[in-house]
Short mmCIF file of C-alpha atoms in Angstrom, two decimals:
data_model
loop_
_atom_site.label_atom_id
_atom_site.label_comp_id
_atom_site.label_asym_id
_atom_site.label_seq_id
_atom_site.Cartn_x
_atom_site.Cartn_y
_atom_site.Cartn_z
CA UNK A 1 50.21 -139.23 -16.98
CA UNK A 2 52.62 -141.34 -18.96
CA UNK A 3 56.17 -140.26 -19.75
CA UNK A 4 59.16 -142.29 -20.84
CA UNK A 5 61.25 -139.63 -22.54
CA UNK A 6 64.24 -139.79 -20.15
CA UNK A 7 66.65 -142.56 -19.24
CA UNK A 8 65.54 -142.69 -15.61
CA UNK A 9 61.88 -143.37 -16.37
CA UNK A 10 60.19 -145.53 -13.73
CA UNK A 11 61.05 -149.25 -13.95
CA UNK A 12 62.52 -148.58 -17.38
CA UNK A 13 58.95 -148.48 -18.73
CA UNK A 14 57.33 -145.13 -18.01
CA UNK A 15 56.34 -142.75 -15.21
CA UNK A 16 52.58 -142.95 -14.58
CA UNK A 17 51.86 -141.15 -11.29
CA UNK A 18 54.76 -138.76 -10.86
CA UNK A 19 57.91 -138.38 -12.90
CA UNK A 20 61.26 -139.45 -11.54
CA UNK A 21 62.30 -135.91 -12.50
CA UNK A 22 59.63 -134.47 -10.18
CA UNK A 23 57.06 -133.72 -12.88
CA UNK A 24 53.51 -134.26 -11.64
CA UNK A 25 50.33 -135.14 -13.56
CA UNK A 26 49.38 -131.48 -13.98
CA UNK A 27 52.73 -130.52 -15.48
CA UNK A 28 52.78 -133.61 -17.71
CA UNK A 29 49.29 -132.92 -19.08
CA UNK A 30 50.08 -129.27 -19.79
CA UNK A 31 53.29 -130.19 -21.57
CA UNK A 32 51.39 -132.69 -23.72
CA UNK A 33 48.88 -130.00 -24.65
CA UNK A 34 51.63 -127.50 -25.40
CA UNK A 35 53.12 -130.00 -27.85
CA UNK A 36 49.69 -130.50 -29.38
CA UNK A 37 49.40 -126.75 -30.00
CA UNK A 38 52.94 -126.64 -31.42
CA UNK A 39 52.12 -129.41 -33.87
CA UNK A 40 49.22 -127.22 -35.00
CA UNK A 41 51.68 -124.38 -35.58
CA UNK A 42 53.80 -126.75 -37.61
CA UNK A 43 50.88 -127.78 -39.81
CA UNK A 44 50.21 -124.21 -40.89
CA UNK A 45 53.81 -122.96 -40.92
CA UNK A 46 54.94 -125.88 -43.09
CA UNK A 47 52.24 -125.17 -45.68
CA UNK A 48 52.99 -121.45 -45.59
CA UNK A 49 56.66 -122.10 -46.27
CA UNK A 50 55.79 -124.33 -49.20
CA UNK A 51 54.18 -121.19 -50.65
CA UNK A 52 57.20 -119.03 -49.84
CA UNK A 53 55.94 -117.42 -46.63
CA UNK A 54 57.65 -117.47 -43.22
CA UNK A 55 57.67 -115.46 -40.01
CA UNK A 56 60.62 -115.39 -37.55
CA UNK A 57 58.24 -114.86 -34.63
CA UNK A 58 56.50 -118.14 -35.45
CA UNK A 59 59.89 -119.85 -35.67
CA UNK A 60 61.03 -118.50 -32.31
CA UNK A 61 57.84 -119.37 -30.44
CA UNK A 62 57.93 -122.88 -31.91
CA UNK A 63 61.48 -123.43 -30.63
CA UNK A 64 60.86 -121.95 -27.19
CA UNK A 65 57.63 -123.91 -26.70
CA UNK A 66 59.22 -127.23 -27.59
CA UNK A 67 62.22 -126.52 -25.36
CA UNK A 68 59.88 -125.97 -22.40
CA UNK A 69 58.77 -129.63 -22.64
CA UNK A 70 62.23 -131.18 -22.32
CA UNK A 71 63.13 -133.12 -19.18
CA UNK A 72 64.02 -130.90 -16.19
CA UNK A 73 63.08 -127.59 -17.79
CA UNK A 74 59.64 -126.15 -16.96
CA UNK A 75 57.73 -127.49 -13.95
CA UNK A 76 55.51 -124.44 -13.42
CA UNK A 77 51.82 -125.03 -14.35
CA UNK A 78 51.08 -121.31 -14.41
CA UNK A 79 53.78 -120.61 -16.97
CA UNK A 80 52.85 -123.69 -19.00
CA UNK A 81 49.26 -122.46 -19.27
CA UNK A 82 50.60 -119.13 -20.52
CA UNK A 83 52.76 -120.94 -23.07
CA UNK A 84 49.77 -122.97 -24.31
CA UNK A 85 47.70 -119.85 -24.93
CA UNK A 86 50.66 -118.11 -26.54
CA UNK A 87 51.17 -121.11 -28.84
CA UNK A 88 47.50 -121.07 -29.84
CA UNK A 89 47.76 -117.35 -30.67
CA UNK A 90 50.86 -118.01 -32.78
CA UNK A 91 49.05 -120.90 -34.46
CA UNK A 92 46.41 -118.37 -35.55
CA UNK A 93 49.19 -116.17 -36.93
CA UNK A 94 50.60 -119.17 -38.81
CA UNK A 95 47.15 -119.91 -40.20
CA UNK A 96 46.74 -116.31 -41.38
CA UNK A 97 50.20 -116.45 -42.95
CA UNK A 98 49.29 -119.64 -44.80
CA UNK A 99 45.94 -118.34 -46.02
CA UNK A 100 47.48 -115.08 -47.23
CA UNK A 101 50.22 -116.97 -49.07
CA UNK A 102 47.62 -119.30 -50.59
CA UNK A 103 45.54 -116.37 -51.82
CA UNK A 104 48.62 -114.76 -53.32
CA UNK A 105 49.48 -118.01 -55.09
CA UNK A 106 45.93 -118.47 -56.31
CA UNK A 107 45.34 -121.76 -54.50
CA UNK A 108 42.58 -122.80 -52.13
CA UNK A 109 43.94 -123.30 -48.59
CA UNK A 110 43.34 -126.69 -47.02
CA UNK A 111 40.99 -126.76 -44.03
CA UNK A 112 43.07 -128.46 -41.35
CA UNK A 113 41.83 -130.40 -38.35
CA UNK A 114 43.51 -132.21 -35.46
CA UNK A 115 46.16 -130.11 -33.69
CA UNK A 116 45.51 -127.25 -36.13
CA UNK A 117 41.91 -126.95 -34.89
CA UNK A 118 42.27 -127.87 -31.21
CA UNK A 119 41.13 -125.22 -28.75
CA UNK A 120 42.30 -125.07 -25.12
CA UNK A 121 39.74 -125.25 -22.34
CA UNK A 122 39.25 -121.98 -20.41
CA UNK A 123 40.07 -123.48 -16.99
CA UNK A 124 42.92 -125.52 -15.56
CA UNK A 125 40.58 -128.41 -14.75
CA UNK A 126 39.35 -128.32 -18.33
CA UNK A 127 42.91 -128.37 -19.64
CA UNK A 128 43.76 -131.35 -17.46
CA UNK A 129 40.72 -133.20 -18.80
CA UNK A 130 41.93 -132.46 -22.32
CA UNK A 131 45.38 -133.66 -21.37
CA UNK A 132 43.96 -137.04 -20.36
CA UNK A 133 42.67 -137.45 -23.90
CA UNK A 134 46.09 -137.04 -25.53
CA UNK A 135 48.20 -139.04 -23.08
CA UNK A 136 50.58 -141.36 -24.91
CA UNK A 137 48.99 -144.77 -24.10
CA UNK A 138 45.90 -143.68 -26.03
CA UNK A 139 48.03 -143.79 -29.16
CA UNK A 140 49.36 -147.21 -28.18
CA UNK A 141 45.76 -148.42 -28.60
CA UNK A 142 44.92 -146.54 -31.81
CA UNK A 143 48.22 -146.44 -33.70
CA UNK A 144 49.92 -149.50 -32.26
CA UNK A 145 52.76 -149.33 -29.76
CA UNK A 146 55.63 -149.65 -32.25
CA UNK A 147 54.32 -146.78 -34.39
CA UNK A 148 53.71 -144.62 -31.31
CA UNK A 149 57.22 -145.43 -30.04
CA UNK A 150 58.74 -144.37 -33.36
CA UNK A 151 56.69 -141.18 -33.36
CA UNK A 152 58.07 -140.39 -29.92
CA UNK A 153 61.62 -141.11 -31.12
CA UNK A 154 61.16 -138.51 -33.86
CA UNK A 155 59.53 -136.06 -31.43
CA UNK A 156 62.28 -136.45 -28.82
CA UNK A 157 64.85 -135.84 -31.53
CA UNK A 158 63.05 -132.61 -32.46
CA UNK A 159 63.02 -131.65 -28.77
CA UNK A 160 66.80 -131.95 -28.70
CA UNK A 161 67.07 -129.94 -31.92
CA UNK A 162 64.89 -127.22 -30.39
CA UNK A 163 67.17 -126.97 -27.34
CA UNK A 164 70.25 -126.42 -29.49
CA UNK A 165 68.37 -124.02 -31.77
CA UNK A 166 67.18 -122.05 -28.74
CA UNK A 167 70.75 -121.48 -27.54
CA UNK A 168 71.72 -120.32 -31.03
CA UNK A 169 68.73 -117.97 -31.21
CA UNK A 170 69.80 -116.39 -27.93
CA UNK A 171 72.97 -115.32 -29.75
CA UNK A 172 71.04 -114.05 -32.76
CA UNK A 173 71.80 -117.08 -34.92
CA UNK A 174 69.11 -118.94 -36.80
CA UNK A 175 68.85 -120.84 -40.04
CA UNK A 176 65.54 -120.52 -41.93
CA UNK A 177 66.06 -123.91 -43.56
CA UNK A 178 66.24 -125.60 -40.16
CA UNK A 179 63.04 -123.93 -38.98
CA UNK A 180 61.36 -125.07 -42.17
CA UNK A 181 62.44 -128.66 -41.47
CA UNK A 182 61.25 -128.50 -37.87
CA UNK A 183 57.80 -127.42 -39.02
CA UNK A 184 57.82 -130.11 -41.70
CA UNK A 185 58.58 -132.80 -39.10
CA UNK A 186 55.92 -131.45 -36.73
CA UNK A 187 53.42 -131.61 -39.58
CA UNK A 188 54.52 -135.16 -40.41
CA UNK A 189 53.86 -136.22 -36.83
CA UNK A 190 50.19 -135.37 -37.35
CA UNK A 191 49.82 -137.62 -40.40
CA UNK A 192 47.47 -140.59 -39.98
CA UNK A 193 48.85 -144.12 -40.36
CA UNK A 194 52.57 -143.48 -40.93
CA UNK A 195 54.64 -146.59 -41.59
CA UNK A 196 57.58 -147.73 -39.52
CA UNK A 197 59.85 -147.17 -42.52
CA UNK A 198 58.63 -143.59 -42.94
CA UNK A 199 59.17 -142.87 -39.26
CA UNK A 200 62.69 -144.30 -39.26
CA UNK A 201 63.44 -142.16 -42.29
CA UNK A 202 62.16 -139.11 -40.45
CA UNK A 203 64.29 -140.00 -37.41
CA UNK A 204 67.45 -140.00 -39.53
CA UNK A 205 66.30 -136.76 -41.18
CA UNK A 206 66.06 -135.26 -37.69
CA UNK A 207 69.64 -136.42 -37.13
CA UNK A 208 70.70 -134.59 -40.28
CA UNK A 209 68.78 -131.51 -39.13
CA UNK A 210 70.43 -131.63 -35.72
CA UNK A 211 73.88 -131.73 -37.33
CA UNK A 212 73.08 -128.46 -39.11
CA UNK A 213 71.64 -126.84 -35.98
CA UNK A 214 74.71 -127.81 -33.95
CA UNK A 215 76.89 -126.28 -36.65
CA UNK A 216 74.91 -123.03 -36.39
CA UNK A 217 75.30 -123.11 -32.60
CA UNK A 218 79.03 -123.80 -32.82
CA UNK A 219 79.47 -120.85 -35.18
CA UNK A 220 77.39 -118.63 -32.88
CA UNK A 221 79.50 -119.58 -29.86
CA UNK A 222 82.87 -119.16 -31.56
CA UNK A 223 82.09 -115.92 -33.38
CA UNK A 224 80.63 -114.40 -30.21
CA UNK A 225 83.08 -115.65 -27.59
CA UNK A 226 86.09 -116.85 -29.62
CA UNK A 227 87.29 -120.39 -30.22
CA UNK A 228 87.80 -122.34 -26.97
CA UNK A 229 91.40 -122.60 -25.84
CA UNK A 230 92.90 -125.02 -23.30
CA UNK A 231 92.51 -123.40 -19.90
CA UNK A 232 93.06 -124.35 -16.27
CA UNK A 233 89.93 -124.05 -14.13
CA UNK A 234 89.94 -123.75 -10.37
CA UNK A 235 87.60 -126.29 -8.75
CA UNK A 236 87.54 -124.89 -5.21
CA UNK A 237 86.17 -121.50 -4.13
CA UNK A 238 87.80 -118.19 -3.37
CA UNK A 239 86.92 -116.06 -0.36
CA UNK A 240 84.06 -113.63 -0.92
CA UNK A 241 80.53 -113.15 -2.23
CA UNK A 242 79.46 -115.58 -4.93
CA UNK A 243 76.98 -116.47 -7.67
CA UNK A 244 76.70 -119.95 -9.13
CA UNK A 245 75.43 -120.28 -12.71
CA UNK A 246 74.25 -123.62 -14.05
CA UNK A 247 72.63 -124.92 -17.21
CA UNK A 248 74.01 -124.35 -20.71
CA UNK A 249 73.37 -120.82 -21.93
CA UNK A 250 76.61 -118.87 -22.46
CA UNK A 251 74.62 -115.79 -23.48
CA UNK A 252 73.18 -115.59 -19.95
CA UNK A 253 76.62 -116.11 -18.43
CA UNK A 254 78.06 -113.23 -20.44
CA UNK A 255 75.25 -110.92 -19.37
CA UNK A 256 75.75 -111.91 -15.73
CA UNK A 257 79.51 -111.30 -15.94
CA UNK A 258 78.93 -107.86 -17.46
CA UNK A 259 76.45 -106.89 -14.75
CA UNK A 260 78.70 -108.02 -11.89
CA UNK A 261 81.91 -106.27 -12.97
CA UNK A 262 83.49 -104.38 -10.11
CA UNK A 263 81.01 -105.57 -7.48
CA UNK A 264 83.35 -107.92 -5.68
CA UNK A 265 81.22 -110.96 -6.54
CA UNK A 266 82.90 -114.13 -7.79
CA UNK A 267 81.06 -116.05 -10.53
CA UNK A 268 81.29 -119.85 -10.49
CA UNK A 269 80.13 -122.25 -13.16
CA UNK A 270 78.27 -125.46 -12.40
CA UNK A 271 77.41 -128.52 -14.47
CA UNK A 272 77.41 -127.88 -18.22
CA UNK A 273 78.68 -124.32 -17.74
CA UNK A 274 82.19 -125.61 -17.00
CA UNK A 275 83.36 -125.31 -20.67
CA UNK A 276 82.74 -121.54 -20.53
CA UNK A 277 86.21 -121.14 -19.04
CA UNK A 278 87.76 -122.04 -22.39
CA UNK A 279 86.18 -119.17 -24.35
CA UNK A 280 88.50 -116.12 -24.58
CA UNK A 281 85.75 -113.51 -24.25
CA UNK A 282 84.36 -115.18 -21.14
CA UNK A 283 87.57 -116.07 -19.36
CA UNK A 284 88.72 -112.46 -19.85
CA UNK A 285 86.46 -111.56 -16.92
CA UNK A 286 88.66 -111.71 -13.85
CA UNK A 287 85.75 -112.57 -11.58
CA UNK A 288 84.91 -115.77 -13.48
CA UNK A 289 86.48 -117.55 -10.55
CA UNK A 290 86.17 -121.27 -11.23
CA UNK A 291 83.81 -124.24 -11.22
CA UNK A 292 81.86 -125.40 -8.19
CA UNK A 293 80.42 -128.90 -7.91
CA UNK A 294 79.66 -131.43 -10.60
CA UNK A 295 76.75 -132.66 -12.70
CA UNK A 296 73.11 -131.58 -12.52
CA UNK A 297 71.79 -134.42 -10.38
CA UNK A 298 74.02 -133.42 -7.44
CA UNK A 299 72.58 -129.91 -7.24
CA UNK A 300 70.42 -130.62 -4.18
CA UNK A 301 73.50 -131.16 -2.04
CA UNK A 302 75.79 -128.72 -3.85
CA UNK A 303 73.36 -125.81 -4.04
CA UNK A 304 72.57 -126.20 -0.36
CA UNK A 305 76.30 -125.89 0.40
CA UNK A 306 76.86 -122.90 -1.88
CA UNK A 307 76.75 -119.69 0.22
CA UNK A 308 75.51 -117.37 -2.51
CA UNK A 309 72.91 -116.87 -5.24
CA UNK A 310 72.19 -119.49 -7.92
CA UNK A 311 71.02 -118.95 -11.50
CA UNK A 312 69.59 -121.75 -13.67
CA UNK A 313 69.82 -120.86 -17.37
CA UNK A 314 68.40 -123.89 -19.19
CA UNK A 315 67.43 -127.49 -18.57
CA UNK A 316 68.62 -129.55 -15.58
CA UNK A 317 66.74 -127.97 -12.68
CA UNK A 318 65.53 -130.19 -9.83
CA UNK A 319 63.08 -129.33 -7.07
CA UNK A 320 64.84 -126.66 -4.98
CA UNK A 321 65.30 -127.42 -1.32
CA UNK A 322 63.96 -125.03 1.30
CA UNK A 323 67.52 -124.17 2.33
CA UNK A 324 68.19 -122.36 -0.95
CA UNK A 325 64.81 -121.78 -2.60
CA UNK A 326 64.89 -118.08 -1.70
CA UNK A 327 68.24 -117.57 -3.47
CA UNK A 328 67.81 -119.61 -6.64
CA UNK A 329 66.54 -117.95 -9.84
CA UNK A 330 65.55 -119.23 -13.27
CA UNK A 331 66.00 -117.79 -16.76
CA UNK A 332 65.08 -118.71 -20.32
CA UNK A 333 62.62 -121.58 -20.55
CA UNK A 334 63.40 -122.92 -17.06
CA UNK A 335 60.75 -122.56 -14.38
CA UNK A 336 59.78 -123.97 -11.00
CA UNK A 337 56.71 -122.91 -8.97
CA UNK A 338 57.63 -120.31 -6.37
CA UNK A 339 61.09 -119.62 -7.82
CA UNK A 340 61.68 -116.11 -9.14
CA UNK A 341 62.08 -116.01 -12.92
CA UNK A 342 64.30 -113.52 -14.76
CA UNK A 343 62.82 -112.93 -18.20
CA UNK A 344 64.76 -109.87 -19.36
CA UNK A 345 68.39 -110.64 -18.38
CA UNK A 346 68.23 -108.03 -15.63
CA UNK A 347 70.08 -109.96 -12.95
CA UNK A 348 69.87 -107.31 -10.22
CA UNK A 349 67.72 -109.61 -8.02
CA UNK A 350 70.39 -112.33 -8.34
CA UNK A 351 73.10 -109.82 -7.46
CA UNK A 352 71.13 -108.57 -4.46
CA UNK A 353 70.70 -112.15 -3.21
CA UNK A 354 74.43 -112.77 -3.59
CA UNK A 355 75.33 -109.64 -1.65
CA UNK A 356 72.90 -110.62 1.12
CA UNK A 357 74.32 -114.14 1.39
CA UNK A 358 77.48 -114.78 3.45
CA UNK A 359 79.71 -115.93 0.59
CA UNK A 360 82.78 -118.07 1.13
CA UNK A 361 84.67 -117.39 4.35
CA UNK A 362 88.06 -118.49 3.02
CA UNK A 363 89.90 -119.75 -0.01
CA UNK A 364 89.80 -123.44 -0.82
CA UNK A 365 92.69 -125.49 -2.25
CA UNK A 366 94.12 -124.36 -5.59
CA UNK A 367 93.33 -127.60 -7.47
CA UNK A 368 92.58 -127.22 -11.17
CA UNK A 369 91.29 -129.18 -14.16
CA UNK A 370 91.77 -128.39 -17.85
CA UNK A 371 89.03 -127.59 -20.36
CA UNK A 372 88.89 -125.96 -23.78
CA UNK A 373 89.71 -128.69 -26.28
CA UNK A 374 87.23 -127.67 -28.97
CA UNK A 375 87.78 -128.66 -32.57
CA UNK A 376 89.88 -125.56 -33.33
CA UNK A 377 92.25 -126.28 -30.43
CA UNK A 378 92.57 -130.00 -31.15
CA UNK A 379 92.98 -129.60 -34.91
CA UNK A 380 95.70 -127.01 -34.34
CA UNK A 381 97.84 -129.85 -32.99
CA UNK A 382 96.43 -132.49 -35.34
CA UNK A 383 99.84 -133.07 -36.90
CA UNK A 384 101.24 -134.08 -33.51
CA UNK A 385 98.28 -136.38 -32.89
CA UNK A 386 98.60 -137.98 -36.33
CA UNK A 387 102.36 -138.46 -35.91
CA UNK A 388 101.77 -140.06 -32.50
CA UNK A 389 99.25 -142.47 -34.02
CA UNK A 390 101.58 -143.38 -36.86
CA UNK A 391 104.46 -143.89 -34.43
CA UNK A 392 102.33 -146.14 -32.25
CA UNK A 393 102.41 -143.78 -29.24
CA UNK A 394 98.61 -143.41 -29.47
CA UNK A 395 96.92 -146.74 -30.11
CA UNK A 396 93.27 -145.73 -29.85
CA UNK A 397 90.82 -142.94 -29.06
CA UNK A 398 87.87 -143.40 -26.73
CA UNK A 399 84.98 -140.95 -26.77
CA UNK A 400 83.39 -141.39 -23.34
CA UNK A 401 80.73 -138.81 -22.62
CA UNK A 402 77.14 -137.71 -22.70
CA UNK A 403 74.57 -137.00 -20.01
CA UNK A 404 75.06 -137.89 -16.37
CA UNK A 405 72.25 -139.13 -14.16
CA UNK A 406 71.44 -140.67 -10.80
CA UNK A 407 70.55 -144.18 -11.92
CA UNK A 408 72.68 -147.02 -10.57
CA UNK A 409 75.13 -148.22 -13.18
CA UNK A 410 76.73 -144.96 -14.21
CA UNK A 411 79.90 -145.86 -12.29
CA UNK A 412 80.55 -147.91 -15.43
CA UNK A 413 81.85 -144.76 -17.13
CA UNK A 414 84.32 -144.06 -14.33
CA UNK A 415 85.53 -147.65 -14.39
CA UNK A 416 85.91 -147.59 -18.16
CA UNK A 417 87.86 -144.31 -18.22
CA UNK A 418 90.19 -145.54 -15.47
CA UNK A 419 90.78 -148.82 -17.33
CA UNK A 420 91.62 -147.26 -20.71
CA UNK A 421 95.27 -148.20 -21.46
CA UNK A 422 97.95 -145.56 -21.03
CA UNK A 423 98.68 -145.51 -24.76
CA UNK A 424 95.11 -144.42 -25.56
CA UNK A 425 93.49 -140.98 -25.43
CA UNK A 426 90.08 -140.14 -23.97
CA UNK A 427 87.81 -137.52 -25.50
CA UNK A 428 84.89 -136.39 -23.40
CA UNK A 429 82.05 -133.90 -23.45
CA UNK A 430 78.77 -133.08 -21.67
CA UNK A 431 78.14 -133.56 -17.96
CA UNK A 432 78.92 -137.28 -18.10
CA UNK A 433 82.57 -136.23 -17.83
CA UNK A 434 82.07 -135.40 -14.17
CA UNK A 435 82.28 -139.14 -13.53
CA UNK A 436 86.05 -138.93 -14.14
CA UNK A 437 87.24 -135.44 -15.17
CA UNK A 438 88.93 -134.74 -11.84
CA UNK A 439 91.08 -137.86 -12.05
CA UNK A 440 94.70 -137.72 -13.23
CA UNK A 441 95.25 -139.33 -16.64
CA UNK A 442 98.69 -138.01 -17.52
CA UNK A 443 99.97 -137.20 -21.00
CA UNK A 444 101.06 -138.75 -24.27
CA UNK A 445 103.82 -136.88 -26.08
CA UNK A 446 103.06 -133.66 -24.21
CA UNK A 447 99.32 -133.87 -24.92
CA UNK A 448 96.82 -134.52 -22.12
CA UNK A 449 95.33 -138.01 -22.33
CA UNK A 450 91.94 -136.56 -21.34
CA UNK A 451 90.61 -133.90 -23.72
CA UNK A 452 87.46 -132.10 -22.55
CA UNK A 453 85.69 -130.97 -25.74
CA UNK A 454 82.91 -129.09 -23.96
CA UNK A 455 79.16 -129.21 -23.40
CA UNK A 456 76.68 -131.58 -24.96
CA UNK A 457 76.06 -128.49 -27.12
CA UNK A 458 79.58 -129.03 -28.48
CA UNK A 459 78.95 -132.44 -30.03
CA UNK A 460 79.54 -130.78 -33.41
CA UNK A 461 83.09 -130.08 -32.25
CA UNK A 462 83.69 -133.76 -31.47
CA UNK A 463 82.35 -134.74 -34.86
CA UNK A 464 84.66 -132.28 -36.62
CA UNK A 465 87.63 -133.81 -34.83
CA UNK A 466 86.59 -137.32 -35.89
CA UNK A 467 85.94 -136.25 -39.49
CA UNK A 468 89.29 -134.43 -39.68
CA UNK A 469 91.14 -137.49 -38.39
CA UNK A 470 89.33 -139.67 -40.91
CA UNK A 471 90.39 -137.31 -43.70
CA UNK A 472 93.98 -137.27 -42.48
CA UNK A 473 94.14 -141.06 -42.47
CA UNK A 474 92.18 -141.31 -45.73
CA UNK A 475 89.50 -143.52 -44.25
CA UNK A 476 85.95 -143.40 -42.94
CA UNK A 477 85.07 -142.57 -39.34
CA UNK A 478 84.17 -146.23 -38.78
CA UNK A 479 87.70 -147.22 -39.82
CA UNK A 480 89.40 -144.96 -37.27
CA UNK A 481 90.92 -146.41 -34.09
CA UNK A 482 88.00 -144.78 -32.28
CA UNK A 483 85.42 -146.22 -29.90
CA UNK A 484 82.32 -144.31 -28.80
CA UNK A 485 80.71 -145.07 -25.47
CA UNK A 486 77.86 -142.71 -24.72
CA UNK A 487 75.67 -142.08 -21.70
CA UNK A 488 72.23 -140.63 -22.26
CA UNK A 489 69.60 -139.04 -20.07
CA UNK A 490 67.32 -136.69 -22.01
CA UNK A 491 66.22 -135.60 -25.46
CA UNK A 492 69.33 -133.71 -26.56
CA UNK A 493 71.17 -137.01 -26.30
CA UNK A 494 68.51 -138.58 -28.51
CA UNK A 495 69.12 -135.88 -31.15
CA UNK A 496 72.87 -136.49 -30.97
CA UNK A 497 72.43 -140.24 -31.40
CA UNK A 498 70.23 -139.65 -34.44
CA UNK A 499 72.93 -137.38 -35.87
CA UNK A 500 75.56 -140.08 -35.44
CA UNK A 501 73.29 -142.62 -37.13
CA UNK A 502 72.58 -140.16 -39.95
CA UNK A 503 76.33 -139.87 -40.49
CA UNK A 504 76.57 -143.64 -40.65
CA UNK A 505 78.63 -144.03 -37.48
CA UNK A 506 78.62 -147.63 -36.29
CA UNK A 507 79.59 -149.64 -33.21
CA UNK A 508 78.29 -147.09 -30.70
CA UNK A 509 77.68 -148.29 -27.17
CA UNK A 510 75.00 -146.51 -25.14
CA UNK A 511 73.85 -146.79 -21.56
CA UNK A 512 73.30 -147.18 -18.76
CA UNK A 513 70.03 -148.52 -20.19
CA UNK A 514 68.44 -148.48 -23.61
CA UNK A 515 65.53 -146.08 -24.29
CA UNK A 516 62.10 -147.38 -23.27
CA UNK A 517 60.64 -145.86 -26.45
CA UNK A 518 62.73 -148.09 -28.71
CA UNK A 519 60.81 -151.31 -29.33
CA UNK A 520 62.70 -154.63 -29.64
CA UNK A 521 62.09 -154.63 -33.40
CA UNK A 522 63.59 -151.15 -33.81
CA UNK A 523 66.53 -151.99 -31.58
CA UNK A 524 67.20 -155.10 -33.62
CA UNK A 525 67.09 -153.04 -36.82
CA UNK A 526 69.50 -150.45 -35.42
CA UNK A 527 71.80 -153.19 -34.25
CA UNK A 528 71.78 -154.86 -37.66
CA UNK A 529 72.32 -151.62 -39.59
CA UNK A 530 74.61 -149.69 -37.24
CA UNK A 531 75.74 -152.28 -34.68
CA UNK A 532 74.26 -150.01 -32.00
CA UNK A 533 74.56 -151.84 -28.70
CA UNK A 534 74.00 -151.51 -24.98
CA UNK A 535 76.92 -151.32 -22.59
CA UNK A 536 77.69 -154.43 -20.53
CA UNK A 537 80.59 -154.21 -18.08
CA UNK A 538 83.59 -151.91 -18.36
CA UNK A 539 85.95 -154.89 -18.45
CA UNK A 540 84.02 -156.78 -21.10
CA UNK A 541 83.38 -153.76 -23.32
CA UNK A 542 86.97 -152.54 -23.13
CA UNK A 543 88.24 -155.97 -24.11
CA UNK A 544 85.92 -156.03 -27.12
CA UNK A 545 86.88 -152.50 -28.22
CA UNK A 546 90.60 -153.25 -27.98
CA UNK A 547 90.30 -156.58 -29.83
#
């Protein structure tokens, strides 16, 4: 195997025997083959759309299949084999769609090879042998490492796009134009001999695409659950039976809350589910009791301590420990061998496990944190923020957020947040906020100095705040008193970075390390064009940002 798609990749170069995430050679090979089949779908679906033909089933399967290959999503070889065969069947449907559209248009369909013609072996051993033929280093030798790196950058961006699109699809929201672009990019990734310039152009196009997909997701969230409102969230448990829900999918949370009404079970959010407490339709459930624990990488300890059932709804799962493996469940595209999967949103097995578990014996302290500062909430007090800036009460904004992770060096984000001057505000989002969101930052003019915008899925919200401030001050985003310091871990963060670059945002600092799939030449280009830079020390970076 070879995988370097996440920030924690071995030695900062690539995992070659087993992934730091826990992915083994079998899982890695099957994911590579699934992507190969999906590229084949893209080849046919793109050509069909050029002739005016599309199929929502093809769109959905494309999104779900890509999402299954993200970091910390699907580790189950059995399910991955099923997904490969499903993708090949859908590829045949895409081919038939293309050929029918071609006949209707009076054109001769192109006979496609490569991923469009690949056939999976009938056995697992055969599939693994096929996987060895498409492992990434093979392209280092044939295409050159820089080209292969850039192809992976584009692919990882599309993976992030697929994750956001999947959450939107769960709420019935989809944009045909975005599916068309996804298939176009997948088709492009099969082209022979692309240039570095073409690939960089595609990467920025993926950033533009991601901006649109995040807008669709934001609209789906707010029309379904209401605009987030500032809300206090309890961070210690209440006495009684309990279910912990982690991941990102608010649609699953709503279904769980509906199915547990009146059962005496408290529902707790974990990780990226924390922002759910700001949505009116979700916080209306009295048994949405609070948040338990922190970011995804602490789940081994936190899940073992949680005396109830656990539901994983999207990416971020780690290998379950024996102490809780019989009471953890997966949903959506998440899977782990031996863990029961809920495919139809019937959470009765989760409820039964919660009722069988002891639950919390007593109430914990009543400590709370505040969430719910989405773009609607922040812009409703924009006049106060603008007046505070003009009066000198707010000197600068710091966006400190992104993915959290276990690698040494992420204490940087805690140190930076603590060192931000008292006359500056901190905006945060995604699970990176757990590095400091339980600290006390005080207020400026009655407004909290720390504004939690939401999940990584809510990056669109942060961008709307920045764009609105730029409009109010009649300047560009790069001219605002705003510094962005981002932490990354997986492919959704890659998509977000590409979106920021597409929008022309400069002077972004990222860490704790730079992506292994960005070659020195590409990094130099991004630095020259966007002044994209790696973090150094909290003290040094803060001094530079305040200068």
